[in-house]
Structure formats: C-alpha cells, structure tokens
XYZ file of C-alpha atoms in Angstrom:
393
model
C -39.143 12.684 -67.552
C -39.145 13.978 -64.012
C -36.223 16.057 -62.808
C -36.797 14.722 -59.305
C -36.291 11.265 -57.888
C -38.828 9.658 -55.597
C -37.115 6.272 -55.532
C -35.352 6.939 -52.245
C -35.581 9.267 -49.276
C -32.983 12.060 -49.114
C -29.975 11.118 -46.966
C -30.014 14.473 -45.159
C -31.959 17.704 -44.717
C -30.813 21.321 -44.899
C -29.319 22.369 -41.589
C -28.163 18.880 -40.607
C -24.588 18.536 -39.390
C -22.457 16.395 -41.702
C -22.205 13.819 -38.941
C -25.922 13.035 -39.376
C -25.839 12.354 -43.125
C -27.202 8.872 -43.856
C -24.387 6.972 -45.558
C -23.226 6.140 -48.121
C -24.047 9.501 -49.683
C -22.794 11.731 -52.465
C -21.610 15.027 -50.967
C -20.687 18.301 -52.658
C -18.502 21.010 -51.110
C -20.304 24.172 -52.230
C -17.316 26.443 -51.683
C -15.164 24.298 -53.997
C -17.971 23.857 -56.543
C -18.672 27.589 -56.758
C -14.969 28.413 -57.033
C -14.528 25.930 -59.890
C -17.513 27.273 -61.817
C -16.489 30.897 -61.366
C -12.863 30.262 -62.362
C -13.549 28.323 -65.554
C -16.393 30.545 -66.719
C -14.300 33.677 -66.181
C -11.377 32.135 -68.086
C -13.575 31.375 -71.108
C -15.506 34.648 -71.020
C -12.310 36.709 -70.986
C -11.400 35.135 -74.318
C -14.843 35.346 -75.893
C -15.631 31.627 -75.762
C -18.965 30.313 -74.516
C -19.346 27.579 -71.894
C -21.882 24.835 -72.526
C -21.606 22.853 -69.302
C -21.783 19.095 -69.751
C -24.614 17.636 -67.720
C -23.514 14.016 -68.033
C -20.936 14.593 -65.305
C -23.493 15.334 -62.590
C -26.963 14.691 -64.100
C -28.320 17.122 -61.519
C -30.720 19.835 -62.754
C -29.953 22.185 -59.859
C -26.245 22.087 -60.661
C -27.062 22.899 -64.303
C -29.275 25.796 -63.244
C -26.414 27.201 -61.185
C -23.982 26.799 -64.069
C -26.361 28.687 -66.381
C -26.811 31.385 -63.733
C -23.016 31.675 -63.636
C -22.842 32.306 -67.383
C -23.142 29.004 -69.226
C -25.193 29.361 -72.437
C -26.884 26.027 -71.753
C -25.986 22.406 -71.222
C -24.972 19.427 -73.259
C -25.742 15.829 -72.430
C -25.411 12.387 -74.006
C -28.895 10.891 -73.805
C -32.412 11.892 -74.820
C -33.647 11.142 -71.293
C -31.071 13.522 -69.844
C -32.171 16.233 -72.285
C -35.800 15.698 -71.255
C -34.910 15.946 -67.575
C -32.897 19.136 -67.990
C -35.641 20.695 -70.133
C -38.268 19.935 -67.494
C -36.025 21.658 -64.960
C -36.035 24.841 -67.037
C -32.833 24.541 -69.077
C -33.791 26.134 -72.399
C -30.711 25.492 -74.572
C -29.565 21.873 -74.870
C -27.105 20.034 -77.095
C -27.242 16.246 -77.235
C -23.543 15.795 -77.969
C -24.065 12.304 -79.289
C -25.621 10.420 -82.185
C -29.278 9.384 -81.791
C -30.568 6.788 -84.265
C -33.383 4.789 -82.632
C -36.757 5.846 -84.151
C -38.515 6.053 -80.778
C -35.736 8.228 -79.360
C -35.818 10.440 -82.460
C -39.544 10.963 -81.914
C -38.884 12.034 -78.325
C -36.104 14.332 -79.485
C -38.358 15.989 -82.058
C -41.117 16.536 -79.503
C -38.604 18.070 -77.136
C -37.426 20.450 -79.866
C -40.836 22.102 -79.785
C -40.138 23.235 -76.203
C -36.444 24.193 -76.120
C -33.585 25.224 -78.393
C -32.160 21.821 -79.251
C -29.220 20.494 -81.230
C -27.873 16.995 -81.873
C -24.778 15.482 -83.488
C -24.743 13.425 -86.698
C -22.083 11.405 -88.481
C -24.076 9.415 -91.077
C -26.454 10.434 -93.901
C -28.964 7.788 -92.796
C -29.129 9.370 -89.355
C -29.759 12.775 -90.944
C -32.662 11.358 -92.970
C -34.200 9.648 -89.942
C -33.868 12.783 -87.822
C -35.505 14.876 -90.546
C -38.455 12.458 -90.775
C -39.038 12.655 -87.037
C -38.920 16.462 -87.122
C -41.388 16.688 -90.008
C -43.832 14.394 -88.232
C -43.582 16.501 -85.074
C -43.542 19.809 -86.969
C -40.315 20.677 -85.200
C -36.850 21.876 -86.136
C -33.552 20.679 -84.713
C -30.115 22.196 -85.158
C -27.403 19.805 -86.293
C -23.702 19.621 -85.511
C -21.620 17.430 -87.788
C -19.383 15.374 -85.544
C -15.778 15.391 -86.661
C -13.358 12.734 -85.432
C -10.487 14.911 -84.221
C -8.500 12.099 -82.637
C -10.856 10.265 -80.301
C -11.371 7.358 -82.700
C -14.969 6.926 -81.618
C -17.912 8.671 -83.317
C -17.518 11.273 -86.034
C -16.450 11.499 -89.667
C -12.802 11.588 -90.652
C -12.722 13.236 -94.077
C -13.771 16.545 -95.606
C -15.767 14.663 -98.247
C -17.851 13.095 -95.473
C -18.364 16.487 -93.831
C -19.590 17.961 -97.107
C -21.922 15.025 -97.794
C -23.520 15.494 -94.384
C -23.836 19.249 -94.904
C -25.662 18.649 -98.186
C -27.968 16.129 -96.518
C -28.815 18.575 -93.724
C -29.446 21.383 -96.217
C -31.768 19.128 -98.218
C -33.778 18.473 -95.044
C -34.518 22.147 -94.379
C -36.518 23.545 -92.674
C -36.749 20.467 -90.429
C -32.997 20.624 -89.843
C -30.501 23.465 -89.701
C -26.737 23.138 -89.812
C -25.297 24.939 -86.782
C -21.676 23.822 -87.077
C -19.224 21.192 -85.893
C -18.781 18.955 -82.885
C -15.011 18.538 -82.403
C -14.466 16.868 -79.039
C -11.196 15.053 -78.336
C -12.153 12.938 -75.333
C -8.983 10.900 -74.946
C -6.894 14.080 -74.810
C -8.563 14.999 -71.508
C -6.488 12.440 -69.635
C -3.107 12.772 -71.320
C -0.920 13.465 -68.329
C 1.526 16.109 -69.534
C 0.753 19.664 -70.571
C 2.715 19.151 -73.785
C 0.764 16.039 -74.783
C -2.612 17.654 -74.122
C -1.777 20.911 -75.879
C -0.376 19.107 -78.918
C -3.445 16.887 -79.179
C -5.782 19.877 -79.138
C -3.626 21.787 -81.618
C -4.172 18.892 -84.026
C -7.901 18.809 -83.266
C -8.192 22.544 -83.866
C -6.448 22.243 -87.237
C -8.918 19.569 -88.367
C -11.871 21.580 -87.118
C -10.638 24.778 -88.805
C -10.204 22.995 -92.133
C -13.724 21.557 -91.951
C -15.190 24.915 -90.894
C -13.437 26.831 -93.659
C -14.416 24.285 -96.307
C -18.061 24.449 -95.241
C -18.078 28.229 -95.353
C -16.358 28.335 -98.739
C -19.098 26.084 -100.105
C -21.797 28.397 -98.780
C -22.815 26.375 -95.721
C -23.281 27.924 -92.316
C -20.833 26.992 -89.589
C -21.498 29.339 -86.717
C -20.308 26.981 -84.015
C -17.310 24.784 -83.324
C -18.008 23.027 -80.038
C -15.874 20.679 -77.973
C -13.303 20.699 -75.233
C -13.448 19.332 -71.716
C -12.078 19.671 -68.227
C -8.605 18.447 -69.130
C -8.082 20.625 -72.210
C -10.449 23.605 -72.125
C -7.583 26.107 -71.905
C -6.264 24.937 -75.283
C -9.610 25.023 -77.072
C -10.248 28.484 -75.625
C -6.845 29.718 -76.850
C -7.112 28.111 -80.298
C -9.158 30.793 -82.014
C -11.195 27.982 -83.609
C -13.596 26.828 -80.920
C -16.600 29.039 -80.186
C -17.759 27.070 -77.145
C -16.399 24.473 -74.751
C -18.163 21.527 -73.094
C -16.499 20.870 -69.719
C -18.398 18.770 -67.201
C -16.131 17.318 -64.529
C -14.656 20.741 -63.708
C -17.593 21.431 -61.392
C -16.934 18.255 -59.376
C -13.400 16.957 -60.098
C -11.914 13.514 -59.452
C -8.596 11.735 -58.957
C -8.061 11.037 -62.643
C -8.191 14.710 -63.565
C -6.088 15.581 -60.547
C -3.402 13.212 -61.876
C -2.861 15.486 -64.906
C 0.162 17.771 -64.845
C -1.191 21.251 -63.973
C -0.932 23.993 -66.572
C -0.166 27.465 -65.236
C -2.236 28.902 -68.113
C -5.423 27.273 -66.801
C -7.254 27.952 -63.530
C -6.825 25.241 -60.922
C -9.888 23.195 -60.012
C -10.661 22.049 -56.472
C -12.048 18.681 -55.411
C -15.751 19.331 -54.809
C -17.498 15.951 -54.947
C -16.985 13.065 -52.563
C -18.676 9.959 -51.254
C -19.346 9.973 -47.529
C -19.264 6.607 -45.770
C -19.377 5.511 -42.132
C -16.991 3.244 -40.274
C -18.923 0.027 -39.611
C -16.181 -2.235 -38.288
C -12.745 -1.760 -36.729
C -10.401 -4.737 -36.698
C -6.814 -5.288 -35.564
C -5.194 -4.129 -38.808
C -7.955 -2.441 -40.790
C -11.367 -0.788 -40.698
C -14.424 -1.238 -42.911
C -16.721 1.448 -44.344
C -20.404 0.974 -45.154
C -20.245 1.583 -48.916
C -18.631 -0.156 -51.831
C -18.997 -0.593 -55.568
C -22.655 0.449 -55.365
C -21.566 3.850 -54.018
C -18.272 4.673 -55.757
C -16.903 3.818 -59.186
C -13.485 2.187 -59.469
C -13.128 2.176 -63.276
C -10.330 4.746 -62.893
C -8.794 3.164 -59.818
C -9.478 3.053 -56.101
C -10.850 6.157 -54.375
C -8.671 8.232 -52.054
C -9.580 8.549 -48.403
C -9.705 11.958 -46.706
C -8.384 10.527 -43.447
C -4.752 11.311 -42.617
C -2.560 8.238 -42.363
C -5.078 5.868 -43.972
C -5.698 4.535 -47.459
C -8.210 2.359 -49.299
C -7.095 -1.267 -49.542
C -10.017 -2.646 -51.513
C -13.652 -2.165 -52.515
C -16.353 -4.842 -52.822
C -20.104 -4.617 -53.372
C -21.083 -3.135 -49.995
C -17.758 -2.595 -48.201
C -14.629 -0.494 -48.487
C -11.650 -1.748 -46.495
C -9.179 0.875 -45.314
C -5.800 0.405 -43.665
C -2.967 2.519 -42.217
C -0.442 3.742 -44.773
C 2.227 1.743 -42.912
C 0.302 -1.505 -43.311
C 2.184 -2.485 -46.450
C 5.552 -2.529 -44.624
C 6.652 -5.932 -43.350
C 9.227 -6.901 -40.698
C 12.705 -7.278 -42.313
C 14.241 -10.740 -42.597
C 15.964 -11.859 -39.374
C 13.484 -9.990 -37.165
C 10.853 -12.720 -37.124
C 8.094 -13.716 -39.497
C 6.543 -11.169 -41.854
C 3.713 -9.255 -40.185
C 1.904 -5.984 -40.769
C 3.408 -2.899 -39.233
C 1.675 -1.597 -36.105
C -1.543 0.399 -36.488
C -1.508 4.150 -36.088
C -2.613 5.384 -32.714
C -5.613 7.344 -34.109
C -7.936 4.482 -35.001
C -11.286 5.246 -36.602
C -14.277 4.499 -34.418
C -17.585 2.884 -35.416
C -19.996 5.455 -36.796
C -17.269 7.934 -37.757
C -17.929 9.632 -41.132
C -15.225 9.499 -43.793
C -15.183 11.065 -47.277
C -13.618 9.401 -50.291
C -12.572 11.123 -53.512
C -13.622 9.037 -56.529
C -11.288 8.166 -59.369
C -14.022 9.052 -61.886
C -16.840 11.403 -60.920
C -19.373 10.685 -63.712
C -20.117 7.003 -63.009
C -19.907 7.664 -59.266
C -22.665 10.281 -59.436
C -24.713 7.837 -61.503
C -24.872 5.496 -58.493
C -26.727 8.054 -56.356
C -30.196 9.605 -56.257
C -29.229 12.734 -54.300
C -26.461 15.287 -53.994
C -25.916 16.499 -50.430
C -24.576 20.041 -50.835
C -22.743 21.347 -47.789
C -20.809 24.365 -46.650
C -18.426 24.057 -43.744
C -19.818 21.338 -41.475
C -23.513 21.850 -42.318
C -25.805 20.589 -45.052
C -27.092 23.542 -47.060
C -29.265 21.735 -49.628
C -30.137 18.310 -50.990
C -30.636 18.067 -54.754
C -32.068 15.187 -56.795
C -30.063 13.502 -59.527
C -31.973 12.602 -62.674
C -33.490 9.110 -62.422
C -31.235 6.467 -63.854
C -33.755 5.701 -66.611
C -32.712 9.085 -68.025
C -29.751 7.186 -69.476
C -32.100 6.005 -72.244
C-alpha cells in the first residue's frame, strides 16, 4: 500500500502564493495545526497520559509523522489499508481501533505485524480464533485490546463475563496473541454539546473501564493499557486516572461540529486548521457560485462555513457551492411591495477569487482529496499526499 497518491497532480507547489492553488483543494494552516498538536500533547503529557493520534481523521502519513515527532507514541486507524499505508511511511506503532474479521484482511494484518508493533480490537471469541490462525500462519504476533462498549452502542462487549471470556480466548492463543488491555472509546460523547454532558458521559465510561481492568488484573490477566478518548472529551479521559492513552484525531484539523461544543476552560482550545479552498466561478445578481461541491466538502454534519465576511453558504450540489449575502434571507415587509431579496453587499466576490470554507466534519472531507496543501501566511509551504482511497479496505 503506497503512502503516496499518483492518481492526480498536486494542486500547488511549495512557494506558490495561495491565489495560485488549483481549486477545489484541501488546505491546512500550519500555524493552527502546530498549535493544536503542541497544546493537546502538552496537556496529556503533563498528566502522564500518552497520545495515540488517530489517523482516520486526516489519512496523511506526513501529518502522522509530525504528530509522532511532537510526542505521540504512534497512531491508530480504522482499516487495514490505513495501517499498511502508515507503516510504509515509517510509523512503527499502530493500533487498528476496530474489529477485523475478513480472512484476507486478517492475513494482511498478520503480515504487517512482522514489520511494526501492531494491535487490534476484538469483541467476539470467533474473531479471536480467526486472528490467532492468521498469526500462526504468518509466524507473527499481534497485541489485542478487548473493546468495551462504554456507551457508544456500537462495537464492544457490554458485560464483565464477556470481557473475561475474551481474555481467556486470547490467553489460549498465546504466543500468537497477547492481551494488551482495553479499548474504551465513547464516540457519541465527543459531540455532546455541554461540558456537563460530556464530562458525565466519560465519568461513566471510566467507571466501566476501571471495573473491567480491575477484574482482569484480579484474575491474573495483563491489562497494561486503557485506550480511548477523542477530540471532544480528551480532557476528561486524561483526568480520570483510568485511561493510559487517548486517541484524538480531529484536534489536529478541527471542524464546525467540534467548534459547536461548549468550550471547557480545563481543556486547551483548538484552532480551525483545515479548510477547502474554492474559486468564484460565477457572480449573479443575488448570489455567487464556487467551483466545488459535494465532491470536495462533506455536508453530513451540515453546510460548511464561508471565510468571507458578510457571506454564507446557501447550498451545495455535486460540483457547485452557492453563496449569498447574509442579508439575502430578509424580505421586504408587507405594504412595501412584493417580497424580494435584500440588496447585495457592496463588496461582491469577483470571478477567480479564492475562498476557504470550514467543513462541518473534517474526516469525510479529507477523504475526498488526494493532497493536503500546507500553507503558512499567504504561501504554500508543502504539499502532502493523502493515502489512496483504497486504503479504506
């Protein structure tokens, strides 16, 4: 799995002014990115908790290398193809924070475990047996995290009996498998809007994780690691005294959905680093049109926000984003004539003008692009490939 992407030409070159970036393009403000990484890593390190940066947010090996250089112990990802791409780029410690059950994927995972320190999550005895078979055939060993459902209602076991059954199955598969600990990620808590709701959700998750950890240890099983946490809740996992590492991903990029959360004074503030640059392609009487749409920016978490004072996004279609003045929604009051849009602002966009939009959800937005255009000030500093989209297998 190549860490590069030859499917398309880069939209810019180092040294280019931002006004020459070929649009639509994914752009990264390096000052904001570096500030986010430094702030979160320092917050965790001060409390003795490791950062395992989640690569699914950006799927960009160079970003992962920079996160590791800034103190992350490694990366986590969701797919075998992502793990292969990060390993080829030199990331030596990888957690696939997901269940892998397909025999062909298990074979790839076992082969990869001969090259890097690798761990994977399990939540079913059958998956443990299949993983062990693949490791024996490849003469490899993989660390295992038992996934605990701490409130997400997705993958993971719900009872202590299930945790113990999985621990026994992993122990029986030694030396092909080794129990490292627990995966205790509460994904839905990341987007609870209030500080109280998020902190309460993670307090409950930490209690479940602590009970499972203590039960495993009392029975003689190793549980060196309790891993979980994300951009919306990392401060609570770090403060819990239960989690040994956190798995934030979006913190390096940020998006509107995370920005909608009530800030917590106990956590460092994150800056918006990622954006989608588009060009004005048409200017009409009451709106303007940009040259990117659903194939350039995800709208699963709502419309993007436009970094153009006085303007907003009205709608997004396959290849177009329509923007309008903020006043456009106001109509003429009754008795003053027929309803009509309010007058346009005086500062109209012009064809060819570059605009940047902040996505509602960074992960699926990044997944639409082959390159990250990293800039500082008004100049492109670097252009980094995103893992090919077949890495989602």
